[in-house]
Every structure is written in C-alpha cells, then in structure tokens.
mmCIF file of C-alpha atoms in Angstrom:
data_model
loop_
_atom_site.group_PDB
_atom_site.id
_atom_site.type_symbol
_atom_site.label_atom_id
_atom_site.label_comp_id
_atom_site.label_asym_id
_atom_site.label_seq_id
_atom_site.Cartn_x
_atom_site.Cartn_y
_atom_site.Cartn_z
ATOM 1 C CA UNK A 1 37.991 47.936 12.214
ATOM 2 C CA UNK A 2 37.430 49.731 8.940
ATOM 3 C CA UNK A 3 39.705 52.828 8.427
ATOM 4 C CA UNK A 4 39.549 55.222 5.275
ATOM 5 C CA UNK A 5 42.869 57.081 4.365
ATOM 6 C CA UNK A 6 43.097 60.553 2.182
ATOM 7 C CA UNK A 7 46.406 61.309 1.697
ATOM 8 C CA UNK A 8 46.570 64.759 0.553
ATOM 9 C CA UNK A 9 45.303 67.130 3.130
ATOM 10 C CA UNK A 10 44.934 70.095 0.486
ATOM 11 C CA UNK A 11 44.984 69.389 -3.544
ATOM 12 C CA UNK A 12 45.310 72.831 -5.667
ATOM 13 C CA UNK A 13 43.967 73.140 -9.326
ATOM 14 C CA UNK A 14 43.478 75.251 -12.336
ATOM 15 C CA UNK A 15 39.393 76.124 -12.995
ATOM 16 C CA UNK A 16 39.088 73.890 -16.149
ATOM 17 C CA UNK A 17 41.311 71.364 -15.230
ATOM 18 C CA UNK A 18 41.099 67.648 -14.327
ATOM 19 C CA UNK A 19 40.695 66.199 -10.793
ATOM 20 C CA UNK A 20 41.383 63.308 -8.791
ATOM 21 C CA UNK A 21 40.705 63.178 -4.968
ATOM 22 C CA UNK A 22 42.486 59.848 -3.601
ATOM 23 C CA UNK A 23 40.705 57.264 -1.004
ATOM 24 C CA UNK A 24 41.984 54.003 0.361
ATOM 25 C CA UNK A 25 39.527 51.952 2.359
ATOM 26 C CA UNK A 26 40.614 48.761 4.770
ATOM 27 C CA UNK A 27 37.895 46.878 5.379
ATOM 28 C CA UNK A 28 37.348 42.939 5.264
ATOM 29 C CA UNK A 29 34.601 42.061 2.622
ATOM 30 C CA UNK A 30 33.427 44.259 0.278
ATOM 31 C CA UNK A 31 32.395 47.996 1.691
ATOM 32 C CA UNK A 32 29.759 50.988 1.351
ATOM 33 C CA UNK A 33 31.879 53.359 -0.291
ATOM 34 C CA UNK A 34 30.840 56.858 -0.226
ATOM 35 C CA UNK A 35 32.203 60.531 -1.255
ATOM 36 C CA UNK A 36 30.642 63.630 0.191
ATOM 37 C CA UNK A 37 31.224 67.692 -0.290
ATOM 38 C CA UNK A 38 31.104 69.698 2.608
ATOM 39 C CA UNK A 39 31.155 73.669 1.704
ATOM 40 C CA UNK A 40 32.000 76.208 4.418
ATOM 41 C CA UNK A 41 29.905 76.101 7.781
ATOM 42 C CA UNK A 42 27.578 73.224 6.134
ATOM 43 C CA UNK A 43 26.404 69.700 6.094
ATOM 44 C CA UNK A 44 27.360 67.249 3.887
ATOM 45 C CA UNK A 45 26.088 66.752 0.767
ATOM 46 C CA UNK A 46 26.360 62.937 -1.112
ATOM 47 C CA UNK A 47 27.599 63.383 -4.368
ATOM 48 C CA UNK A 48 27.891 59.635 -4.555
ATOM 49 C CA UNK A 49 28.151 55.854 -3.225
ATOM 50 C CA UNK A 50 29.006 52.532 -4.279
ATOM 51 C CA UNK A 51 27.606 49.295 -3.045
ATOM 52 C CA UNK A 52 27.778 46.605 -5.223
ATOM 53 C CA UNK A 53 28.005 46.170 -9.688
ATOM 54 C CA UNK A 54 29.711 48.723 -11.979
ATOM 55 C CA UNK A 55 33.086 49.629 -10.411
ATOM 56 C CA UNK A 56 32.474 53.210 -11.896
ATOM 57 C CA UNK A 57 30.218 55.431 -10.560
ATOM 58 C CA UNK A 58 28.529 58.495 -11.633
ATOM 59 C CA UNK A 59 27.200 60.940 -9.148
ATOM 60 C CA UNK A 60 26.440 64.831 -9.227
ATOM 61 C CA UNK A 61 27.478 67.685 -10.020
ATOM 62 C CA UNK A 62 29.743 65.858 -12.944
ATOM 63 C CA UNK A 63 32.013 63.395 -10.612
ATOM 64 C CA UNK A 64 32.940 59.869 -10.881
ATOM 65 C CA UNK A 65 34.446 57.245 -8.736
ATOM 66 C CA UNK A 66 36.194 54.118 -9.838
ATOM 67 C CA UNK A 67 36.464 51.140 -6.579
ATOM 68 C CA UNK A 68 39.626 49.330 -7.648
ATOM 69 C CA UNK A 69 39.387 46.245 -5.368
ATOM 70 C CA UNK A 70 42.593 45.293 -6.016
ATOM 71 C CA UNK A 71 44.025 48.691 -4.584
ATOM 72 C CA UNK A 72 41.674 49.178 -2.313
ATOM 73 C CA UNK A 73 40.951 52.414 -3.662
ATOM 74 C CA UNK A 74 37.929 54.434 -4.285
ATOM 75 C CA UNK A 75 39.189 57.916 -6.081
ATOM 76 C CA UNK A 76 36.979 61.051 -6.825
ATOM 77 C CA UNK A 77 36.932 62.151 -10.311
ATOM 78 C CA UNK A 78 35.738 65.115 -12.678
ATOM 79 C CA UNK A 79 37.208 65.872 -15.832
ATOM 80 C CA UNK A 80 36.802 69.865 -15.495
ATOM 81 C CA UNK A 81 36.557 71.706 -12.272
ATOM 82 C CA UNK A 82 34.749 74.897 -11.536
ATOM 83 C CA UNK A 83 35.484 77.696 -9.316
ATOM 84 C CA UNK A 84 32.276 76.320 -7.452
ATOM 85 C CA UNK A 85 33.746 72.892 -6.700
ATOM 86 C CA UNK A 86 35.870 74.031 -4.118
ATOM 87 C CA UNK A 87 35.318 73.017 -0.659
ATOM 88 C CA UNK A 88 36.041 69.803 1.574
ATOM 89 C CA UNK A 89 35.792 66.383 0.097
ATOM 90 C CA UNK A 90 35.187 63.658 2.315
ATOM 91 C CA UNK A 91 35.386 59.232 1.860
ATOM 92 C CA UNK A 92 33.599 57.566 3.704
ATOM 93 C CA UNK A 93 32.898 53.770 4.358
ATOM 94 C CA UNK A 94 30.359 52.066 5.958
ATOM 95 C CA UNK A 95 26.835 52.512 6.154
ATOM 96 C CA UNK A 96 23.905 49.729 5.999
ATOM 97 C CA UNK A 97 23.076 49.498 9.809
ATOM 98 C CA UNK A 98 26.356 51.207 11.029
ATOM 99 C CA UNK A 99 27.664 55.049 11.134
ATOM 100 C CA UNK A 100 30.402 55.762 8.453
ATOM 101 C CA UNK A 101 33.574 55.997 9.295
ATOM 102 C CA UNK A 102 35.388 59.041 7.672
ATOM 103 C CA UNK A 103 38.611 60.004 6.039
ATOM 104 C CA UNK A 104 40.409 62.976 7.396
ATOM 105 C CA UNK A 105 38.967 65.116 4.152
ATOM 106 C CA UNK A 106 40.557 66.962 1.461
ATOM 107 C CA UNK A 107 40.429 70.497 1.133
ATOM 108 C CA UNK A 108 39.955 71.677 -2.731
ATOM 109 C CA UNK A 109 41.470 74.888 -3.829
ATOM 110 C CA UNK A 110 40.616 76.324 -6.901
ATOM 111 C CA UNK A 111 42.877 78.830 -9.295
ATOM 112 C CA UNK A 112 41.310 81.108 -11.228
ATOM 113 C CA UNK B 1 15.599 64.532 -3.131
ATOM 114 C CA UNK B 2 16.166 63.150 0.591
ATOM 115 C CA UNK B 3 15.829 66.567 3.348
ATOM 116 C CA UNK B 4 17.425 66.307 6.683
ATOM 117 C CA UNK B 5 16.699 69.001 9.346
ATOM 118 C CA UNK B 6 18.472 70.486 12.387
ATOM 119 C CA UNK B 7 17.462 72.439 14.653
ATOM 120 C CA UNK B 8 18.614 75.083 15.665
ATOM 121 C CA UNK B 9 21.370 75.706 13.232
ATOM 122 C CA UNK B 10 23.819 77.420 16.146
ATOM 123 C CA UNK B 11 23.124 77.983 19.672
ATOM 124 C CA UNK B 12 25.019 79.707 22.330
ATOM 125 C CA UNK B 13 24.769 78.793 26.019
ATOM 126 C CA UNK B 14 26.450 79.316 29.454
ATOM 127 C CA UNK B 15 28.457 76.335 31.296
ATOM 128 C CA UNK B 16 26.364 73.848 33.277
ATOM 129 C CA UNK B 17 23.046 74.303 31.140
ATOM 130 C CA UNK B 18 21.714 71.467 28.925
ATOM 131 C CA UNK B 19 20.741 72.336 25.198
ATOM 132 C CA UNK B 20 18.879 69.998 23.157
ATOM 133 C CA UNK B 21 19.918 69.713 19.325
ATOM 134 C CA UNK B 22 16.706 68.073 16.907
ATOM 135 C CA UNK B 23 16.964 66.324 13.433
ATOM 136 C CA UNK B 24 14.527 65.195 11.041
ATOM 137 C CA UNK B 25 14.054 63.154 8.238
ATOM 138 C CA UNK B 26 11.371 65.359 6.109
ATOM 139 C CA UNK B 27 10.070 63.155 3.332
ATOM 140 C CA UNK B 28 11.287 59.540 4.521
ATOM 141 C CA UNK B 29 11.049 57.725 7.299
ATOM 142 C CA UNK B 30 14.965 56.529 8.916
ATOM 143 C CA UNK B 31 14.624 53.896 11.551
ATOM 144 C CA UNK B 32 18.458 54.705 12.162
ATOM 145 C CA UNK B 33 20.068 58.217 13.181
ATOM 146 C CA UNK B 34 23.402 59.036 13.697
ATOM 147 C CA UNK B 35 24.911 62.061 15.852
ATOM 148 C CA UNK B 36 28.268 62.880 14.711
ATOM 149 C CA UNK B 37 31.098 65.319 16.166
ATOM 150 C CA UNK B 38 32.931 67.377 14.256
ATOM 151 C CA UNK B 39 35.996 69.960 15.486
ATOM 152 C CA UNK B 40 37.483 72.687 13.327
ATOM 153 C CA UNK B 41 38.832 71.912 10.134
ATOM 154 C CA UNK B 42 38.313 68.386 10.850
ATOM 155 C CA UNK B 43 36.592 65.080 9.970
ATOM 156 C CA UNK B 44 33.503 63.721 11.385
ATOM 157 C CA UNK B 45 34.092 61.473 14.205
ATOM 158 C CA UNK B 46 30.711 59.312 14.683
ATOM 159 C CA UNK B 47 29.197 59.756 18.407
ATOM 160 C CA UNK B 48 26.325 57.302 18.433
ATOM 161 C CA UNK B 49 24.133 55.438 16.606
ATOM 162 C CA UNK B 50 20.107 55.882 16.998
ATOM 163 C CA UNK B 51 17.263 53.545 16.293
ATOM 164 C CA UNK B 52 14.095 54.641 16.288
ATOM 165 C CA UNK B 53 12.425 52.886 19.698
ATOM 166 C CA UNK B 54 15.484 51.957 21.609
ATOM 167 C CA UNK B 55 18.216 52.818 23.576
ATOM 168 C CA UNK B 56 21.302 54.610 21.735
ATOM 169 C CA UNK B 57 24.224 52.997 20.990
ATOM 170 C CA UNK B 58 27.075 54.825 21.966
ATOM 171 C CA UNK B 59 30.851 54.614 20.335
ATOM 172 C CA UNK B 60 33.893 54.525 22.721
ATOM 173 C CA UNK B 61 34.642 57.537 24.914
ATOM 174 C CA UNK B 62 31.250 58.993 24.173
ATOM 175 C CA UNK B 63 29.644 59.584 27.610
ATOM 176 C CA UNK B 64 26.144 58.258 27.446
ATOM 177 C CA UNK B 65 25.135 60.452 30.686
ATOM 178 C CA UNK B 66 26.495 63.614 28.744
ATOM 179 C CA UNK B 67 24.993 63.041 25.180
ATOM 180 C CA UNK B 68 21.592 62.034 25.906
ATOM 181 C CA UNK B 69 20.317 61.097 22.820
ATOM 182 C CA UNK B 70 16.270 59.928 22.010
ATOM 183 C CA UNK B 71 14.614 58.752 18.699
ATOM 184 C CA UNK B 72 11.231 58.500 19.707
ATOM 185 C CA UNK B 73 9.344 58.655 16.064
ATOM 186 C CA UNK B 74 10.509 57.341 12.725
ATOM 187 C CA UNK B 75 11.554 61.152 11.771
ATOM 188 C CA UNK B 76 13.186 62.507 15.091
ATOM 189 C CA UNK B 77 16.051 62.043 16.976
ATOM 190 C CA UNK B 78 17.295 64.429 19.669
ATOM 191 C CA UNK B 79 20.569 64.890 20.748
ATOM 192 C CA UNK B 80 20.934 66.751 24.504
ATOM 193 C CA UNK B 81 24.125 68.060 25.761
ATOM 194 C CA UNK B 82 23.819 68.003 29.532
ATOM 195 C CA UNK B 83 25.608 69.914 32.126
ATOM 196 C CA UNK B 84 27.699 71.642 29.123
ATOM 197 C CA UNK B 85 31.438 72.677 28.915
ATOM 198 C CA UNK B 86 33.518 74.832 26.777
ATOM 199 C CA UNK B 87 34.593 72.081 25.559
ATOM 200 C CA UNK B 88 31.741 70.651 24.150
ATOM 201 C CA UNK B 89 31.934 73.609 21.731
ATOM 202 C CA UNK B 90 31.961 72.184 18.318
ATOM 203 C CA UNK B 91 29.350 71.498 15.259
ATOM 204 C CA UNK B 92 27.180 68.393 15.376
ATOM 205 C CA UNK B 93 25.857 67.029 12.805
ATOM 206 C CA UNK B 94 22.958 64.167 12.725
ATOM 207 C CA UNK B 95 22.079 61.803 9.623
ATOM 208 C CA UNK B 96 19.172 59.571 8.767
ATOM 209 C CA UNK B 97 19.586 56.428 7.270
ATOM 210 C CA UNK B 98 17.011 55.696 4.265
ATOM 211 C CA UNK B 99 15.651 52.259 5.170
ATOM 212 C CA UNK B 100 15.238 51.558 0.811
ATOM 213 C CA UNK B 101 18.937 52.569 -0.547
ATOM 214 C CA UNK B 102 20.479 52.387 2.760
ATOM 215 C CA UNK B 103 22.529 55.734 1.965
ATOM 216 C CA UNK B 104 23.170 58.454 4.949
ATOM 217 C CA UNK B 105 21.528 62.222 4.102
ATOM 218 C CA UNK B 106 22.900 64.948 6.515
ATOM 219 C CA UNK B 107 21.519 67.547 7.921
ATOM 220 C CA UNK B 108 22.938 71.076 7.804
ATOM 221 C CA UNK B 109 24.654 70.699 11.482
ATOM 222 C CA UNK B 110 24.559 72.705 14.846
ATOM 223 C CA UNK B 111 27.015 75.174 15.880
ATOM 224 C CA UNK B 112 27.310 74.739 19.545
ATOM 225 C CA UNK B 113 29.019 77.316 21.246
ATOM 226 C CA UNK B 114 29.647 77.017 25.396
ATOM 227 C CA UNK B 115 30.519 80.277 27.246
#
C-alpha cells in the first residue's frame, strides 16, 4: 500500500527566507507525486505534480519540487517566502484512476 | 483554470436526518470523483471513489449504507449522509479527476455540523 510521510508537523520561518517542506513516498513503481496548499477553512489548491521526465518541477505561486528516486523523496521548495504562504502543505501520491493518499500535512508559520 | 464546486459550503442539521453534499466539475468533464473526510487539524483520509455511471467504490470502514454516494452525469457526484450522528461532524471535501492530465482539482469542502 502506498504511504506518504511528512515529518515535521509545524516548520517556522523568517518572511524572506528559504523553504523546504519534506515528503517521503513508499510506493512500488514509479508514483503521481503531488503537493497541495490548504489555507484556513478551504479546499485544496494544486500548486504542483509530478508524473514522469524532469525530476524538478515548477509549480505556482514560485515553488519547486525535486523527486529524488533514490530517496524516495519529493520536497517542496521556494527560495523566498511571503507572509501569504502560510497555511497547510500537503504530499500526496497517487492519482490516475485511484484517490490520493495523503501525508499528515505541514503547518507553515511565518515570522514577520 | 480547472473549477470544482460544493454545495453547500456548511450545513447544520439535527441527529437522524440525511443531508446531501453536491460537487461539480464546472468547465471539464471528470468521469472519476472522489469524497474525502477530513477531521480537525488533520489530513484527508479518502472515503470513496466515484465513476460517473456506476456503483461507488468504497475504502475500508466506510459504510456504504451511511455515505450514499451517486455520480449520475459527467459533472456531478453527490455525497448523502444518512441517518446522521454527531459524529459525522467534520468537513468533506470531493475532487474531480481531469480525464486529459489525470490531476485531482478540489472543491472548496462542506462543513458538516450534526446537533
């Protein structure tokens, strides 16, 4: 059965600094890998996905995602973070013909 | 971009009444919804899986008789909670599945609230 892992239940940063959001997938062949922002009280909202080609992804709002097969890692990345970004980061895995399976989430704090 | 609807957004309702939760795809057509569960301050926990002309698939511990769920049209699927309990309280939240990229679009959720 596919599992996704985030290890840190709450991440705390400086507006204007660097982030990275950790995800570890286990899954058998290759997987839909997919990160999504959930504000307070709403839906989700894709900011990106991997299937297949480039390892590094660019979605919106100005974050990344490298899948590192050999880690078995897909990390959320954006080089300066604004007030705005914080909210409840989810990975997810899965997809095509099946419901995703979630991690746990992350809940981002932001510092003036 | 891809819209996803739900209606209503947060609904209150008395033990032992039914209340029936809607989503929409608005500007593609998803042969394949999903209802999803999720409780305070944590993850989504996927409920069932919907395709558009058959029965539901259900995931385990999800009481089919309870979560009646119908996708009758390539842009609805309804989710009804029947004979409802406090603790069916919590916010679900449907996606659609767009048949080209294969990515899952939300919708906005549905407070439920059982008194």
């Amino acid at each position: 059965a596919q599992s996704v892992t985030q290890p840190d239940i709450h991440i705390t940063v400086s507006e204007g600094a660097s982030l990275e959001l950790r995800c570890n997938y286990s899954y058998g062949a290759t997987p839909y890998l997919f990160w999504y922002v959930q504000s307070p009280g709403q839906g989700l909202q894709l900011l990106l996905k991997y299937f297949s080609g480039d390892t590094l992804v660019q979605g919106i709002k100005g974050f990344e995602a490298e899948f590192k097969r050999s880690q078995s890692s897909f990390n959320l990345r954006k080089p300066s973070v604004h007030w705005s970004d914080a909210a409840e980061y989810f990975c997810a895995s899965g997809g095509g013909a099946d419901g995703l399976t979630f991690g746990k989430g992350t809940h981002l704090i932001i510092q003036p | 971009g891809a819209v996803v609807s739900q209606h209503p957004s947060w609904v209150i309702c008395k033990s032992g009444t039914s209340v029936k939760i809607e989503c929409r795809s608005l500007d593609f057509q998803a042969t394949t919804m999903f209802w999803y569960r999720q409780f305070p301050k944590q993850s989504l926990m996927l409920m069932a899986t919907s395709n558009e002309g058959s029965k539901a698939t259900y995931e385990q511990g999800v009481e089919k008789d309870k979560f009646l769920i119908n996708h009758a049209s390539l842009t609805l699927s309804t989710l009804t909670v029947t004979s409802a309990h406090p603790e069916d309280s919590s916010f679900y939240i449907c996606s659609a599945r767009d048949g080209t990229s294969a990515a899952q679009y939300f919708g906005p959720g549905t407070r439920l609230t059982v008194t």
